[in-house]
Short mmCIF file of C-alpha atoms and ligand atoms in Angstrom, two decimals:
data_model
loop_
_atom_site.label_atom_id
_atom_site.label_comp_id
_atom_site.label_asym_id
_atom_site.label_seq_id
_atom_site.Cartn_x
_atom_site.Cartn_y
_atom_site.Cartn_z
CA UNK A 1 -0.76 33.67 9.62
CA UNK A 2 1.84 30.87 9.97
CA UNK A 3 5.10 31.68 11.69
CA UNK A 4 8.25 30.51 9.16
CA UNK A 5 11.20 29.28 11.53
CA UNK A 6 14.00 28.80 10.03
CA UNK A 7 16.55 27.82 12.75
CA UNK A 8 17.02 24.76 14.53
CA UNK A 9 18.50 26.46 17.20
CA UNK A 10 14.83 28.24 17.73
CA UNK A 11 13.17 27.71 21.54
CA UNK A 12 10.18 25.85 20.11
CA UNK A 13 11.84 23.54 17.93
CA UNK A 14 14.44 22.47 21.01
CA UNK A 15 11.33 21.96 22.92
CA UNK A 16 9.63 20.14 20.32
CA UNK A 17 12.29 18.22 19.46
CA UNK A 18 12.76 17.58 23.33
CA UNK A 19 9.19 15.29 23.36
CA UNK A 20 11.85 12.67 21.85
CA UNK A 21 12.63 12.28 25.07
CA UNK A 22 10.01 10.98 28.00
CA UNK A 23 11.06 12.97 30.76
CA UNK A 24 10.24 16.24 28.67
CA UNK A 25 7.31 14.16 27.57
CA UNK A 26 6.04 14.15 31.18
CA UNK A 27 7.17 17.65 32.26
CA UNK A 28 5.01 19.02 29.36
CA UNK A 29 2.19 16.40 29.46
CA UNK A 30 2.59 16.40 25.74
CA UNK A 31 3.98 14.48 22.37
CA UNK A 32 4.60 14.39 19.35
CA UNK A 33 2.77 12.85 15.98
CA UNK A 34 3.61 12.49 12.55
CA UNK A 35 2.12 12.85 9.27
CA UNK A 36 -0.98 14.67 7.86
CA UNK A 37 -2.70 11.65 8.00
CA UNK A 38 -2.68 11.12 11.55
CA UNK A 39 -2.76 15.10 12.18
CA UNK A 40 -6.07 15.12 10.39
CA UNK A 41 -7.19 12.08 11.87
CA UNK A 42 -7.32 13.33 15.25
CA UNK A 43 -8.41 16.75 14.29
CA UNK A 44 -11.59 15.00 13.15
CA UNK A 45 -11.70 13.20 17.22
CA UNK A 46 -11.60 17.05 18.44
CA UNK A 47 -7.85 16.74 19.36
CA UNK A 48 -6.43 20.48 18.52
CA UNK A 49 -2.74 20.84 17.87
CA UNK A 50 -1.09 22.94 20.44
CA UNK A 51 1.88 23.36 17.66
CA UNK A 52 1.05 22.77 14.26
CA UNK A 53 4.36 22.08 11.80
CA UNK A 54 4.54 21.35 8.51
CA UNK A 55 7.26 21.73 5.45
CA UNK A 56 6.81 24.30 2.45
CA UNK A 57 5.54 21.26 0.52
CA UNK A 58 2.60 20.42 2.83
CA UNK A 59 1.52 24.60 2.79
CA UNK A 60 -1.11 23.80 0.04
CA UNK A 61 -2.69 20.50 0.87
CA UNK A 62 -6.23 21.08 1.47
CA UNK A 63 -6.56 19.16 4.57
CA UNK A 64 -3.90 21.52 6.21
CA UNK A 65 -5.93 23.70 5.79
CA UNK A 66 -8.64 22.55 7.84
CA UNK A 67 -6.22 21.33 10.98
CA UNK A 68 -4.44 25.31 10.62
CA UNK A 69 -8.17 26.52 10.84
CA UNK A 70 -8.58 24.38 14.43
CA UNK A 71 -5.16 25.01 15.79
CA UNK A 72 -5.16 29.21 15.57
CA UNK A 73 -9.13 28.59 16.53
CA UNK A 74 -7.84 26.34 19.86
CA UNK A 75 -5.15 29.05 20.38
CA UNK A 76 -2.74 27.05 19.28
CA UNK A 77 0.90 28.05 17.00
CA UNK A 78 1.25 27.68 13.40
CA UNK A 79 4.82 27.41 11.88
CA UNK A 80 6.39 26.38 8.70
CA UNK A 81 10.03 25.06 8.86
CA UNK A 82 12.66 23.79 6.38
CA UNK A 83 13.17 20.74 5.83
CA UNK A 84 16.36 20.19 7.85
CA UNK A 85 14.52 21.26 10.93
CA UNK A 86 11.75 18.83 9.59
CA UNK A 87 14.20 15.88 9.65
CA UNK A 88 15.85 17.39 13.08
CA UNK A 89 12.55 17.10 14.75
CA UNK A 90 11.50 13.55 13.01
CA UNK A 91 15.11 12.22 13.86
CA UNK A 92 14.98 10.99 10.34
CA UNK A 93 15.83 11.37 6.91
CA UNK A 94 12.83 11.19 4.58
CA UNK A 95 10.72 12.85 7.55
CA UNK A 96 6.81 13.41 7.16
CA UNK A 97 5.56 17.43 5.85
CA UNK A 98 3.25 17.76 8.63
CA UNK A 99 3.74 16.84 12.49
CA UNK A 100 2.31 18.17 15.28
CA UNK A 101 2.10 18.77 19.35
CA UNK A 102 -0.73 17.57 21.31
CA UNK A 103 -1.79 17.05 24.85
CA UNK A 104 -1.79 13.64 26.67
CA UNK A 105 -5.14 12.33 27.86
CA UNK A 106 -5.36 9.59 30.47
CA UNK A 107 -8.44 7.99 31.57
CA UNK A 108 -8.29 7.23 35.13
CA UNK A 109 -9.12 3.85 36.21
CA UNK A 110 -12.29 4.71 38.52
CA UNK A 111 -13.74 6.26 35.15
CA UNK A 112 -13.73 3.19 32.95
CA UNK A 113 -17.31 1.81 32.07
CA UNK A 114 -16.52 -1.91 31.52
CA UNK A 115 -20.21 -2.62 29.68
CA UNK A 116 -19.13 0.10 26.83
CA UNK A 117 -16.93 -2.56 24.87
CA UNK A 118 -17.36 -6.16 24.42
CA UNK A 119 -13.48 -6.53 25.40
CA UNK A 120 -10.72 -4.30 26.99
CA UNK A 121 -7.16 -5.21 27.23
CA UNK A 122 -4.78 -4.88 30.08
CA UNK A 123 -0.96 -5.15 29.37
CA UNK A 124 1.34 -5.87 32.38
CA UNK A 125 4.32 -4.07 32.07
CA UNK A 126 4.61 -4.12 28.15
CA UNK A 127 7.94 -2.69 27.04
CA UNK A 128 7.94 -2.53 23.46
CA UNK A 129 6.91 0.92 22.39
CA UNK A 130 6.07 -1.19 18.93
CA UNK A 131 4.26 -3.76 20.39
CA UNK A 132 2.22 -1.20 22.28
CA UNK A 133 1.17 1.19 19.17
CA UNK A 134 0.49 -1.99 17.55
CA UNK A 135 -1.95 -3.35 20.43
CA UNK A 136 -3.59 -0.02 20.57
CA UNK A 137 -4.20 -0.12 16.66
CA UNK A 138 -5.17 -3.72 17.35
CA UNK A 139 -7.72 -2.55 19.91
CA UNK A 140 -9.31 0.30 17.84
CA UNK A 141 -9.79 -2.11 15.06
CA UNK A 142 -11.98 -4.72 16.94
CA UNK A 143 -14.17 -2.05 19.03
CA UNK A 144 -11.98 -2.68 22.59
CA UNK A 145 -13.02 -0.30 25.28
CA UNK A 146 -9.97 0.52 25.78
CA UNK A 147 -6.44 -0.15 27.05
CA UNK A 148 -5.05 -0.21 30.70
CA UNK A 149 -1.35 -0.45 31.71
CA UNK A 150 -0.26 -2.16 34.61
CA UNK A 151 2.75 -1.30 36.48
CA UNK A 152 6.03 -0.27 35.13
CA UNK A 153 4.85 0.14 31.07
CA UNK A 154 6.70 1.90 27.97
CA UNK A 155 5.10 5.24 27.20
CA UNK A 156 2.20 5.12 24.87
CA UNK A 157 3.07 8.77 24.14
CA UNK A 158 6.58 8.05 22.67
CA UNK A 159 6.94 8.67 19.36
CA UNK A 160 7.89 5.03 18.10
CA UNK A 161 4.68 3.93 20.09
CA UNK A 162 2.15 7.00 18.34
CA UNK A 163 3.68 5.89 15.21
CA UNK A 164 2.66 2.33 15.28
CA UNK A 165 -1.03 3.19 16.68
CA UNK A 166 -1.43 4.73 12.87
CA UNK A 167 -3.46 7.70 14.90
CA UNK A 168 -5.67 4.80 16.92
CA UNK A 169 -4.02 6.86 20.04
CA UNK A 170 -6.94 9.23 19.65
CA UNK A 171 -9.13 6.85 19.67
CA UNK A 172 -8.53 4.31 22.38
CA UNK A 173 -8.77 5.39 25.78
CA UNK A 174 -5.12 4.90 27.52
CA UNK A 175 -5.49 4.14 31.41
CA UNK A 176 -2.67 3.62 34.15
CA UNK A 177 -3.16 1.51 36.28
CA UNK A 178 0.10 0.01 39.70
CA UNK A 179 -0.24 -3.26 40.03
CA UNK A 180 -2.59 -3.06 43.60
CA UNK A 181 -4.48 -0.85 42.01
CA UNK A 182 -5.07 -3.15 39.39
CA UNK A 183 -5.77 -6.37 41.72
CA UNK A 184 -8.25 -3.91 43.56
CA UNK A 185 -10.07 -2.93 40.65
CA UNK A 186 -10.56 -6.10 39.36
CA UNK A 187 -12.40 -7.69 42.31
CA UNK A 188 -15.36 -5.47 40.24
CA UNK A 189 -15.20 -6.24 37.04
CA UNK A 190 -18.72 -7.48 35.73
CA UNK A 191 -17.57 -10.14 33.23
CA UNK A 192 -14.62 -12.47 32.80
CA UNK A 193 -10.86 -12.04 33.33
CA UNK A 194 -9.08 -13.90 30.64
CA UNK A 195 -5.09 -14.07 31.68
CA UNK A 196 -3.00 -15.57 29.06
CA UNK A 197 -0.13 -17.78 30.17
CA UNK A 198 2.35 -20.80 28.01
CA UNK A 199 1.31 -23.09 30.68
CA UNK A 200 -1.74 -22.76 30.66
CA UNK A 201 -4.06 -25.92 30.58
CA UNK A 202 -7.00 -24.04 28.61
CA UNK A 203 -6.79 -23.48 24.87
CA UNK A 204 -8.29 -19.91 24.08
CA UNK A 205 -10.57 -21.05 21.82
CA UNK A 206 -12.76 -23.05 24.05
CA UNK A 207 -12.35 -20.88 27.09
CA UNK A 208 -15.94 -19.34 28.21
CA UNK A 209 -15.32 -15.28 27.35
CA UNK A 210 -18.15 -13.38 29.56
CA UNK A 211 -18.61 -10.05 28.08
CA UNK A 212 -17.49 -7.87 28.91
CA UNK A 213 -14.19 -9.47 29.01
CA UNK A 214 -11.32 -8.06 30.45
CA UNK A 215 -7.67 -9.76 28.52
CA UNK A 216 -4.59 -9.70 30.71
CA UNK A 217 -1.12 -9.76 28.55
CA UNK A 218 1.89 -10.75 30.41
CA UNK A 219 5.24 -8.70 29.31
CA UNK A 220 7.75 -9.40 26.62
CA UNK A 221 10.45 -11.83 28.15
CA UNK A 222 9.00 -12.89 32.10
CA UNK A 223 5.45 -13.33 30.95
CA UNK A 224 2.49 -12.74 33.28
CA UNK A 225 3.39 -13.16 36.64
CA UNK A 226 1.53 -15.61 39.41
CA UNK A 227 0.55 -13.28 41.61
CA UNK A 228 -1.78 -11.63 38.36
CA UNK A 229 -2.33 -14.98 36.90
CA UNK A 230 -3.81 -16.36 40.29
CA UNK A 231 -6.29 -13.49 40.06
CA UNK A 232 -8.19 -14.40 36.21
CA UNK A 233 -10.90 -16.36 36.06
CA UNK A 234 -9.23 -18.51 33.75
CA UNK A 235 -5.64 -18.75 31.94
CA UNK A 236 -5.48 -19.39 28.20
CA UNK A 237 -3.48 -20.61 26.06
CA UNK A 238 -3.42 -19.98 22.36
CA UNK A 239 -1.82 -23.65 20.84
CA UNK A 240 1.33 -23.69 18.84
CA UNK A 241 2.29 -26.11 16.55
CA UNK A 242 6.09 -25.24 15.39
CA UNK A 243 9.30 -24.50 17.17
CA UNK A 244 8.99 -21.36 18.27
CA UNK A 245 8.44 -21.09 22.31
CA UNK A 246 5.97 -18.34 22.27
CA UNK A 247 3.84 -15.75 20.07
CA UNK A 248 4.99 -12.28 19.76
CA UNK A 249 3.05 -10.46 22.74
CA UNK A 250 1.02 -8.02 20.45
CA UNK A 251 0.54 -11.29 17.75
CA UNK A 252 -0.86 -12.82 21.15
CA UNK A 253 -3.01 -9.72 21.85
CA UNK A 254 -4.80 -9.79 18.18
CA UNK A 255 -5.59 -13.22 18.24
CA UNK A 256 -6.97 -12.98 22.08
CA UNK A 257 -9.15 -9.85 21.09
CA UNK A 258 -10.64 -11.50 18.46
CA UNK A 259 -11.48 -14.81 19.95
CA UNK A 260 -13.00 -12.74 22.94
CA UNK A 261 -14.79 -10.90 20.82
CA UNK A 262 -16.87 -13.65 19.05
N1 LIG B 1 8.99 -16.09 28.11
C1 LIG B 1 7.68 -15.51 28.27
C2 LIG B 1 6.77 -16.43 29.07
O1 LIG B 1 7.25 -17.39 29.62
O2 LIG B 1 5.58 -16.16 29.19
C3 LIG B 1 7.13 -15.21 26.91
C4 LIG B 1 6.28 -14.01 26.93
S1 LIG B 1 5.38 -13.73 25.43
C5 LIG B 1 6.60 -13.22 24.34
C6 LIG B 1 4.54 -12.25 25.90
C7 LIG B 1 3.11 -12.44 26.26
O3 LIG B 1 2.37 -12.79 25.09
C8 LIG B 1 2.81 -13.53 27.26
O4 LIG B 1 2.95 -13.08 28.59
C9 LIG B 1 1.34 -13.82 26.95
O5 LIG B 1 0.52 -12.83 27.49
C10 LIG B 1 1.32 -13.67 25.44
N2 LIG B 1 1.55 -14.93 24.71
C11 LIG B 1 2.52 -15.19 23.81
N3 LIG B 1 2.36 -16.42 23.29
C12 LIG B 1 1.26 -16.94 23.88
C13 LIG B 1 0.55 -18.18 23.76
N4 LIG B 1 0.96 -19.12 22.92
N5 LIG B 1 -0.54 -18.36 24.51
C14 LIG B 1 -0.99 -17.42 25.36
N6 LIG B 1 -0.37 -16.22 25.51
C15 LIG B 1 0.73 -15.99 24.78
#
């Protein structure tokens, strides 16, 4: 049986509503996600809901069924709200009938198996929570192993980012990586390191891509930094024709995945 809630005030919606926030985010080692789509897509990828929420509207939609069925079998809670709570938890009007609480996962570094995927991305200190859901939908789309962050990166877990992987951030393995860690673990990567820079002398679409090829993405406004750059096999540089100085990073990231991918 679902639990109705019907204050805003309640102890679970404060702490779900809390996951706005990335301290609480990384207290709890949870987050939030929105929509019955994305709920059901990573029921079906054996993510359980630890808290399972969902509007009056939502009660009779067949595929809440089946992620209510998973979440009391996981152990998890089942409540039904208002939808004032609904829109205090979203932090929007027009909020979706169905979110949900799930655990973070991580895949440490010393566990990824570069000769699964063709190409894997690495994003140096990426600080667009945008840009990153997009990359990581980007990534699921072509096949990618997976996605590492270097250094100081936005959380993948915030809600802006989850929202713009359209429920790819159950599918893509997430990995943290500092930077020396990083510069470490590269001396063994198997195929090439592709770093992509505006001065770069190499256009990307005669560069040699070794599978499997690891892409390095510099951040927003400084770019990939030398001591990273020094450290690829080769530097690329996708050509531009117009006025505009440089490509959107995760515009950058698409095109790069793709070539690589060839
Ligand atoms: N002012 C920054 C600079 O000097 O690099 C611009 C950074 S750009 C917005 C963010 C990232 O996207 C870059 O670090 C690079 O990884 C990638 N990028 C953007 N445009 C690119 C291009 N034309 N060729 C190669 N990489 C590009």
């Amino acid at each position: 049986m679902s639990r109705v809630i019907t204050s805003h005030t309640n102890p679970l919606v404060k702490a779900v509503k809390a996951l706005h926030m990335r301290k609480a985010r990384e207290e709890s080692g949870r987050f939030l996600a929105e929509g019955l789509k994305i709920v059901t897509e990573a029921v079906e990828l054996g993510h359980a809901p630890k808290i399972l929420i969902y509007g009056r509207e939502a009660a009779d939609h067949p595929l809440l069924d089946q992620a209510r069925e998973i979440t009391y079998d996981s152990g998890g809670q089942v409540i039904e709200v208002n939808r004032e709570i609904l829109e205090k938890i979203a932090r929007r009007d027009n909020p979706q009938a169905v979110l949900a609480v799930f655990e973070q996962s991580f895949t440490p570094l010393a566990m990824v198996e570069p000769h699964t995927a063709k190409v894997w991305v690495a994003l140096q200190a990426v600080r667009d929570p945008g840009n990153l859901g997009t990359i990581i939908r980007t990534a699921d789309a072509a096949g990618c192993g997976g996605v590492i962050l270097v250094g100081d990166c936005c959380d993948p877990y915030s809600v802006e980012a989850v929202r713009a992987t359209m429920g790819s951030i159950f599918a893509v393995p997430i990995i943290k990586a500092t930077i020396p860690e990083f510069i470490a673990w590269r001396e063994r990567w198997p195929g090439s390191v592709v770093g992509t820079l505006l001065t770069a002398k190499t256009d990307h679409r005669t560069a040699k891509y070794e599978a499997p090829t690891l892409i390095l993405m510099g951040n927003e406004q400084a770019g990939l930094p030398e001591e990273l750059a020094a450290l690829c096999d080769v530097n690329v540089k996708i050509p531009m024709r117009g006025r505009a100085d440089s490509l959107n990073l995760s515009v950058a990231t698409g095109i790069m995945i793709y070539a690589a991918g060839e």
